[in-house]
């Protein structure tokens, strides 16, 4: 296997880790409107992800940085062609982080309510837009012979990409609801399980259509296996949720995300960004990659740094592993 193939796999792993981890905290952010009935319950939801949400975003930074270094042509075409959608995601991530920190800095009702609105919308919009972005990456966009995107902003909002956005939004919300049930106690835990089942049914219907569409258009034998694993894991996750086995349900919803992302990358390879105008103009792991020397240096750096990152992030989750409920929320926390 060539180094550019290795780095394609590593970037796929980074995106998979990002969607697995950031997926549930996007979902929890959406649930602040759908599940929480009052301010203490909103604080319970936010506190379940409070210690980990910023660490989860490290995976996005790593994925973006690895793409820039390993596949500069891919990075250039992607970030120039998808400039406005990716800028919207970036702004949402910035505002979302500020909202988490500033929400309890003042006691006024309007102040806290406005930041709560920001948490909801800045969780929902990226959850949807990432699906739109990857739908376009896998489905193909208008790339010319110079490897430049020549389409318009509205070309990105095609039916396949919009369906991808709905799948990621509902899947992340389901993932977040299961995580909430796993991390809370009392009435909010029971309501989270019920909502997870309802959202999970919608997710299953949308995901089956999207994955089948992907398989028919650009799939292969390996992507078919990943699709079957994703659908089966989602069904069993729903069953485990109904049985009150939150740990199994969360693990299986995570397997669903991992398998679904794996299917997208398996369908994509050896392309990294297909051209819908001419297959010969598609960006591939070969024509979009950096030099072998650059990839070699990156491989050594990743081999040293990655275990350290995994260890400290695992330690964080272990420290904050206990369940919480409204009884753990002080009446005046600011």
Short mmCIF file of C-alpha atoms in Angstrom, two decimals:
data_model
loop_
_atom_site.label_atom_id
_atom_site.label_comp_id
_atom_site.label_asym_id
_atom_site.label_seq_id
_atom_site.Cartn_x
_atom_site.Cartn_y
_atom_site.Cartn_z
CA UNK A 1 0.00 0.00 0.00
CA UNK A 2 1.37 3.40 -1.00
CA UNK A 3 1.66 6.21 1.56
CA UNK A 4 -1.05 8.25 -0.17
CA UNK A 5 -3.41 5.28 0.28
CA UNK A 6 -2.42 5.07 3.94
CA UNK A 7 -3.20 8.74 4.44
CA UNK A 8 -6.54 8.40 2.71
CA UNK A 9 -7.39 5.72 5.30
CA UNK A 10 -6.06 7.86 8.17
CA UNK A 11 -8.12 10.87 7.08
CA UNK A 12 -11.16 8.60 6.87
CA UNK A 13 -10.42 7.46 10.45
CA UNK A 14 -10.13 11.07 11.64
CA UNK A 15 -13.48 12.02 10.08
CA UNK A 16 -15.04 8.88 11.52
CA UNK A 17 -13.76 9.74 15.00
CA UNK A 18 -15.02 13.30 14.62
CA UNK A 19 -18.52 12.25 13.62
CA UNK A 20 -18.67 9.60 16.35
CA UNK A 21 -17.65 12.03 19.11
CA UNK A 22 -18.92 15.37 17.88
CA UNK A 23 -22.05 13.64 16.61
CA UNK A 24 -23.44 13.01 20.06
CA UNK A 25 -22.62 16.46 21.39
CA UNK A 26 -24.27 18.03 18.33
CA UNK A 27 -27.22 15.79 19.17
CA UNK A 28 -27.25 16.93 22.79
CA UNK A 29 -27.21 20.55 21.62
CA UNK A 30 -30.27 19.89 19.47
CA UNK A 31 -31.97 18.17 22.41
CA UNK A 32 -31.75 21.32 24.52
CA UNK A 33 -34.90 22.39 22.64
CA UNK A 34 -36.49 19.01 21.94
CA UNK A 35 -36.04 17.30 25.30
CA UNK A 36 -35.35 19.77 28.09
CA UNK A 37 -38.46 21.22 29.73
CA UNK A 38 -36.83 23.84 31.94
CA UNK A 39 -33.51 25.53 32.64
CA UNK A 40 -32.18 22.92 35.11
CA UNK A 41 -32.77 20.19 32.52
CA UNK A 42 -31.01 22.26 29.87
CA UNK A 43 -28.09 22.59 32.23
CA UNK A 44 -28.07 18.83 32.79
CA UNK A 45 -27.83 18.27 29.04
CA UNK A 46 -25.09 20.84 28.59
CA UNK A 47 -23.18 19.44 31.56
CA UNK A 48 -23.14 15.94 30.04
CA UNK A 49 -20.95 17.26 27.23
CA UNK A 50 -19.33 20.18 29.05
CA UNK A 51 -16.05 18.39 29.85
CA UNK A 52 -15.63 16.80 26.41
CA UNK A 53 -17.08 18.91 23.60
CA UNK A 54 -13.90 20.92 22.97
CA UNK A 55 -11.77 17.77 22.97
CA UNK A 56 -14.10 16.25 20.38
CA UNK A 57 -13.37 19.14 18.03
CA UNK A 58 -9.68 18.22 18.03
CA UNK A 59 -10.62 15.49 15.56
CA UNK A 60 -11.94 18.09 13.11
CA UNK A 61 -8.76 20.14 13.37
CA UNK A 62 -6.70 17.01 12.83
CA UNK A 63 -8.77 15.93 9.83
CA UNK A 64 -8.53 19.36 8.23
CA UNK A 65 -4.83 19.67 8.93
CA UNK A 66 -4.10 16.18 7.62
CA UNK A 67 -6.05 16.89 4.44
CA UNK A 68 -4.12 20.13 3.91
CA UNK A 69 -0.74 18.42 4.36
CA UNK A 70 -1.39 15.05 2.69
CA UNK A 71 -3.72 16.10 -0.14
CA UNK A 72 -3.24 19.83 -0.84
CA UNK A 73 -5.14 19.70 -4.16
CA UNK A 74 -8.12 18.12 -2.42
CA UNK A 75 -7.97 20.71 0.37
CA UNK A 76 -7.72 23.61 -2.09
CA UNK A 77 -10.64 22.48 -4.25
CA UNK A 78 -12.80 21.50 -1.29
CA UNK A 79 -12.31 24.62 0.80
CA UNK A 80 -12.60 27.01 -2.14
CA UNK A 81 -15.60 25.33 -3.76
CA UNK A 82 -17.42 24.77 -0.46
CA UNK A 83 -16.26 28.08 1.00
CA UNK A 84 -19.60 29.50 2.18
CA UNK A 85 -21.03 26.25 3.66
CA UNK A 86 -17.77 25.53 5.48
CA UNK A 87 -17.59 29.15 6.68
CA UNK A 88 -21.12 28.76 8.07
CA UNK A 89 -20.05 25.61 9.92
CA UNK A 90 -16.97 27.39 11.29
CA UNK A 91 -18.99 30.37 12.52
CA UNK A 92 -21.46 28.01 14.21
CA UNK A 93 -18.66 26.13 15.95
CA UNK A 94 -17.18 29.39 17.22
CA UNK A 95 -20.51 30.77 18.46
CA UNK A 96 -21.39 27.39 20.00
CA UNK A 97 -18.17 27.32 21.99
CA UNK A 98 -18.71 30.88 23.21
CA UNK A 99 -22.31 30.01 24.17
CA UNK A 100 -21.18 27.14 26.38
CA UNK A 101 -18.78 29.40 28.25
CA UNK A 102 -20.80 32.64 28.40
CA UNK A 103 -24.27 31.29 29.08
CA UNK A 104 -23.99 31.31 32.88
CA UNK A 105 -21.85 34.44 33.19
CA UNK A 106 -24.92 36.59 33.89
CA UNK A 107 -28.20 35.73 35.64
CA UNK A 108 -30.62 37.62 33.37
CA UNK A 109 -33.28 35.47 31.70
CA UNK A 110 -32.82 37.00 28.24
CA UNK A 111 -29.05 36.56 28.40
CA UNK A 112 -29.24 32.85 29.18
CA UNK A 113 -32.13 32.19 26.78
CA UNK A 114 -30.30 33.82 23.85
CA UNK A 115 -27.19 31.72 24.43
CA UNK A 116 -29.38 28.62 24.65
CA UNK A 117 -30.85 29.50 21.24
CA UNK A 118 -27.28 29.78 19.96
CA UNK A 119 -26.39 26.33 21.32
CA UNK A 120 -29.42 24.79 19.59
CA UNK A 121 -28.98 26.40 16.17
CA UNK A 122 -25.20 26.13 16.18
CA UNK A 123 -25.54 22.41 16.86
CA UNK A 124 -28.32 21.78 14.35
CA UNK A 125 -26.78 23.67 11.41
CA UNK A 126 -23.36 21.93 11.42
CA UNK A 127 -25.02 18.54 11.96
CA UNK A 128 -27.01 19.15 8.77
CA UNK A 129 -24.29 20.87 6.76
CA UNK A 130 -21.68 18.14 7.27
CA UNK A 131 -24.05 15.69 5.63
CA UNK A 132 -24.57 18.09 2.73
CA UNK A 133 -20.80 18.51 2.33
CA UNK A 134 -20.03 14.80 2.33
CA UNK A 135 -22.99 14.10 0.07
CA UNK A 136 -21.39 16.37 -2.50
CA UNK A 137 -17.92 14.93 -1.98
CA UNK A 138 -19.14 11.39 -2.61
CA UNK A 139 -21.76 12.23 -5.24
CA UNK A 140 -19.42 14.41 -7.30
CA UNK A 141 -19.31 18.11 -8.07
CA UNK A 142 -18.45 20.31 -11.04
CA UNK A 143 -14.64 20.18 -11.23
CA UNK A 144 -12.92 21.29 -14.42
CA UNK A 145 -9.68 20.16 -16.06
CA UNK A 146 -7.69 22.45 -13.75
CA UNK A 147 -9.17 20.70 -10.68
CA UNK A 148 -11.15 23.79 -9.76
CA UNK A 149 -14.77 23.86 -8.65
CA UNK A 150 -16.83 25.68 -11.30
CA UNK A 151 -20.33 25.14 -9.92
CA UNK A 152 -22.46 27.55 -7.92
CA UNK A 153 -23.46 27.57 -4.27
CA UNK A 154 -26.91 26.24 -5.16
CA UNK A 155 -25.41 23.27 -7.01
CA UNK A 156 -24.30 21.99 -3.61
CA UNK A 157 -27.89 21.79 -2.38
CA UNK A 158 -28.96 18.96 -4.68
CA UNK A 159 -31.42 16.22 -3.59
CA UNK A 160 -28.74 13.65 -2.77
CA UNK A 161 -26.73 16.09 -0.64
CA UNK A 162 -29.83 17.41 1.14
CA UNK A 163 -30.83 13.83 1.99
CA UNK A 164 -27.32 13.32 3.34
CA UNK A 165 -27.80 16.38 5.54
CA UNK A 166 -31.07 15.03 6.93
CA UNK A 167 -29.41 11.68 7.64
CA UNK A 168 -26.54 13.22 9.61
CA UNK A 169 -28.89 15.54 11.49
CA UNK A 170 -31.25 12.76 12.57
CA UNK A 171 -28.46 10.25 13.20
CA UNK A 172 -26.53 12.68 15.40
CA UNK A 173 -29.72 13.57 17.26
CA UNK A 174 -30.41 9.88 17.86
CA UNK A 175 -26.80 9.38 18.96
CA UNK A 176 -27.14 12.35 21.33
CA UNK A 177 -30.43 11.10 22.77
CA UNK A 178 -28.90 7.69 23.52
CA UNK A 179 -25.88 9.42 25.08
CA UNK A 180 -28.22 11.53 27.21
CA UNK A 181 -30.01 8.40 28.43
CA UNK A 182 -26.63 6.88 29.24
CA UNK A 183 -25.39 9.92 31.17
CA UNK A 184 -28.47 11.02 33.13
CA UNK A 185 -30.79 9.80 35.86
CA UNK A 186 -34.45 10.32 36.64
CA UNK A 187 -37.25 11.50 34.40
CA UNK A 188 -34.98 13.08 31.77
CA UNK A 189 -33.33 9.69 31.24
CA UNK A 190 -36.67 8.01 30.51
CA UNK A 191 -37.78 10.78 28.16
CA UNK A 192 -34.44 10.63 26.37
CA UNK A 193 -34.95 6.91 25.71
CA UNK A 194 -38.43 7.50 24.31
CA UNK A 195 -37.25 10.35 22.10
CA UNK A 196 -34.29 8.27 20.94
CA UNK A 197 -36.66 5.57 19.70
CA UNK A 198 -38.82 8.06 17.81
CA UNK A 199 -35.85 9.83 16.22
CA UNK A 200 -34.21 6.47 15.53
CA UNK A 201 -37.14 5.30 13.42
CA UNK A 202 -36.92 8.43 11.28
CA UNK A 203 -33.15 8.02 11.04
CA UNK A 204 -33.49 4.40 9.90
CA UNK A 205 -35.92 5.32 7.12
CA UNK A 206 -33.75 8.18 5.82
CA UNK A 207 -30.47 6.29 6.21
CA UNK A 208 -31.65 3.25 4.27
CA UNK A 209 -32.67 5.43 1.32
CA UNK A 210 -29.43 7.44 1.39
CA UNK A 211 -27.13 4.42 1.75
CA UNK A 212 -28.93 2.49 -0.98
CA UNK A 213 -28.71 5.52 -3.26
CA UNK A 214 -24.97 5.74 -2.55
CA UNK A 215 -24.47 2.04 -3.17
CA UNK A 216 -26.33 2.12 -6.49
CA UNK A 217 -24.50 5.22 -7.75
CA UNK A 218 -20.93 4.58 -6.63
CA UNK A 219 -20.78 1.54 -4.38
CA UNK A 220 -18.78 -1.70 -4.55
CA UNK A 221 -18.56 -4.96 -2.65
CA UNK A 222 -16.75 -3.46 0.34
CA UNK A 223 -19.14 -0.54 0.64
CA UNK A 224 -22.07 -2.98 0.51
CA UNK A 225 -20.69 -4.81 3.55
CA UNK A 226 -20.29 -1.50 5.40
CA UNK A 227 -23.86 -0.53 4.48
CA UNK A 228 -25.26 -3.80 5.86
CA UNK A 229 -23.29 -3.32 9.09
CA UNK A 230 -24.56 0.26 9.46
CA UNK A 231 -28.21 -0.66 8.98
CA UNK A 232 -27.99 -3.76 11.21
CA UNK A 233 -26.23 -1.80 13.98
CA UNK A 234 -28.90 0.92 13.87
CA UNK A 235 -31.72 -1.62 14.16
CA UNK A 236 -30.06 -3.39 17.09
CA UNK A 237 -29.32 -0.01 18.72
CA UNK A 238 -33.05 0.75 18.63
CA UNK A 239 -33.80 -2.63 20.20
CA UNK A 240 -31.20 -2.11 22.93
CA UNK A 241 -32.61 1.35 23.63
CA UNK A 242 -36.09 -0.09 24.08
CA UNK A 243 -34.69 -2.70 26.45
CA UNK A 244 -33.07 -0.01 28.58
CA UNK A 245 -29.52 -1.05 27.69
CA UNK A 246 -28.18 2.44 27.11
CA UNK A 247 -24.54 1.39 27.00
CA UNK A 248 -25.14 -1.13 24.22
CA UNK A 249 -27.42 1.27 22.40
CA UNK A 250 -24.80 4.04 22.46
CA UNK A 251 -22.05 1.68 21.32
CA UNK A 252 -24.20 0.41 18.45
CA UNK A 253 -25.28 3.88 17.37
CA UNK A 254 -21.57 4.62 17.26
CA UNK A 255 -21.01 1.54 15.10
CA UNK A 256 -23.71 2.86 12.79
CA UNK A 257 -21.83 6.13 12.34
CA UNK A 258 -18.49 4.36 11.87
CA UNK A 259 -19.89 1.94 9.29
CA UNK A 260 -21.80 4.66 7.42
CA UNK A 261 -18.73 6.91 7.17
CA UNK A 262 -16.64 3.90 6.15
CA UNK A 263 -19.14 3.18 3.39
CA UNK A 264 -18.83 6.73 2.06
CA UNK A 265 -15.04 6.56 1.94
CA UNK A 266 -15.06 3.05 0.45
CA UNK A 267 -17.42 4.32 -2.26
CA UNK A 268 -15.16 7.31 -2.84
CA UNK A 269 -11.77 5.53 -3.15
CA UNK A 270 -9.55 5.96 -5.15
CA UNK A 271 -11.13 9.35 -5.79
CA UNK A 272 -11.04 12.01 -3.12
CA UNK A 273 -13.36 14.37 -4.98
CA UNK A 274 -15.07 13.08 -8.14
CA UNK A 275 -15.88 15.41 -11.02
CA UNK A 276 -19.43 15.28 -12.30
CA UNK A 277 -18.27 16.88 -15.58
CA UNK A 278 -15.64 14.32 -16.61
CA UNK A 279 -14.20 11.35 -14.72
CA UNK A 280 -10.74 12.27 -16.04
CA UNK A 281 -10.94 15.55 -14.10
CA UNK A 282 -11.61 13.88 -10.75
CA UNK A 283 -9.20 14.38 -7.87
CA UNK A 284 -7.69 11.07 -6.78
CA UNK A 285 -5.33 9.87 -4.07
CA UNK A 286 -2.59 10.01 -6.70
CA UNK A 287 -3.00 13.37 -8.39
CA UNK A 288 -4.08 15.24 -5.23
CA UNK A 289 -1.41 14.00 -2.81
CA UNK A 290 1.77 15.58 -1.48
CA UNK A 291 5.24 14.26 -2.22
CA UNK A 292 6.30 10.89 -0.79
CA UNK A 293 8.82 12.64 1.48
CA UNK A 294 6.10 14.86 2.98
CA UNK A 295 3.86 11.87 3.59
CA UNK A 296 6.74 9.98 5.21
CA UNK A 297 7.42 12.82 7.68
CA UNK A 298 3.70 13.07 8.45
CA UNK A 299 3.50 9.35 9.12
CA UNK A 300 6.27 9.52 11.73
CA UNK A 301 4.65 12.53 13.42
CA UNK A 302 1.25 10.83 13.50
CA UNK A 303 2.74 7.64 14.94
CA UNK A 304 4.15 9.64 17.87
CA UNK A 305 1.32 12.10 18.54
CA UNK A 306 -1.79 9.98 17.97
CA UNK A 307 -1.38 7.60 20.96
CA UNK A 308 -0.88 10.59 23.27
CA UNK A 309 -4.07 12.26 22.04
CA UNK A 310 -6.05 9.03 22.41
CA UNK A 311 -4.76 8.47 25.95
CA UNK A 312 -5.61 11.91 27.30
CA UNK A 313 -9.03 11.96 25.64
CA UNK A 314 -9.85 8.49 26.98
CA UNK A 315 -8.77 9.64 30.43
CA UNK A 316 -11.14 12.62 30.20
CA UNK A 317 -14.10 10.38 29.42
CA UNK A 318 -13.16 8.07 32.30
CA UNK A 319 -12.97 10.93 34.82
CA UNK A 320 -16.39 12.30 33.79
CA UNK A 321 -18.11 8.92 33.38
CA UNK A 322 -20.80 9.23 36.09
CA UNK A 323 -24.47 10.02 35.48
CA UNK A 324 -25.96 13.37 36.47
CA UNK A 325 -29.48 14.70 37.04
CA UNK A 326 -31.31 17.87 38.06
CA UNK A 327 -30.50 17.12 41.71
CA UNK A 328 -26.86 17.83 40.89
CA UNK A 329 -27.63 21.31 39.55
CA UNK A 330 -27.26 24.18 42.01
CA UNK A 331 -30.09 26.75 42.06
CA UNK A 332 -27.72 29.63 41.26
CA UNK A 333 -24.61 28.51 39.44
CA UNK A 334 -23.34 31.71 37.86
#
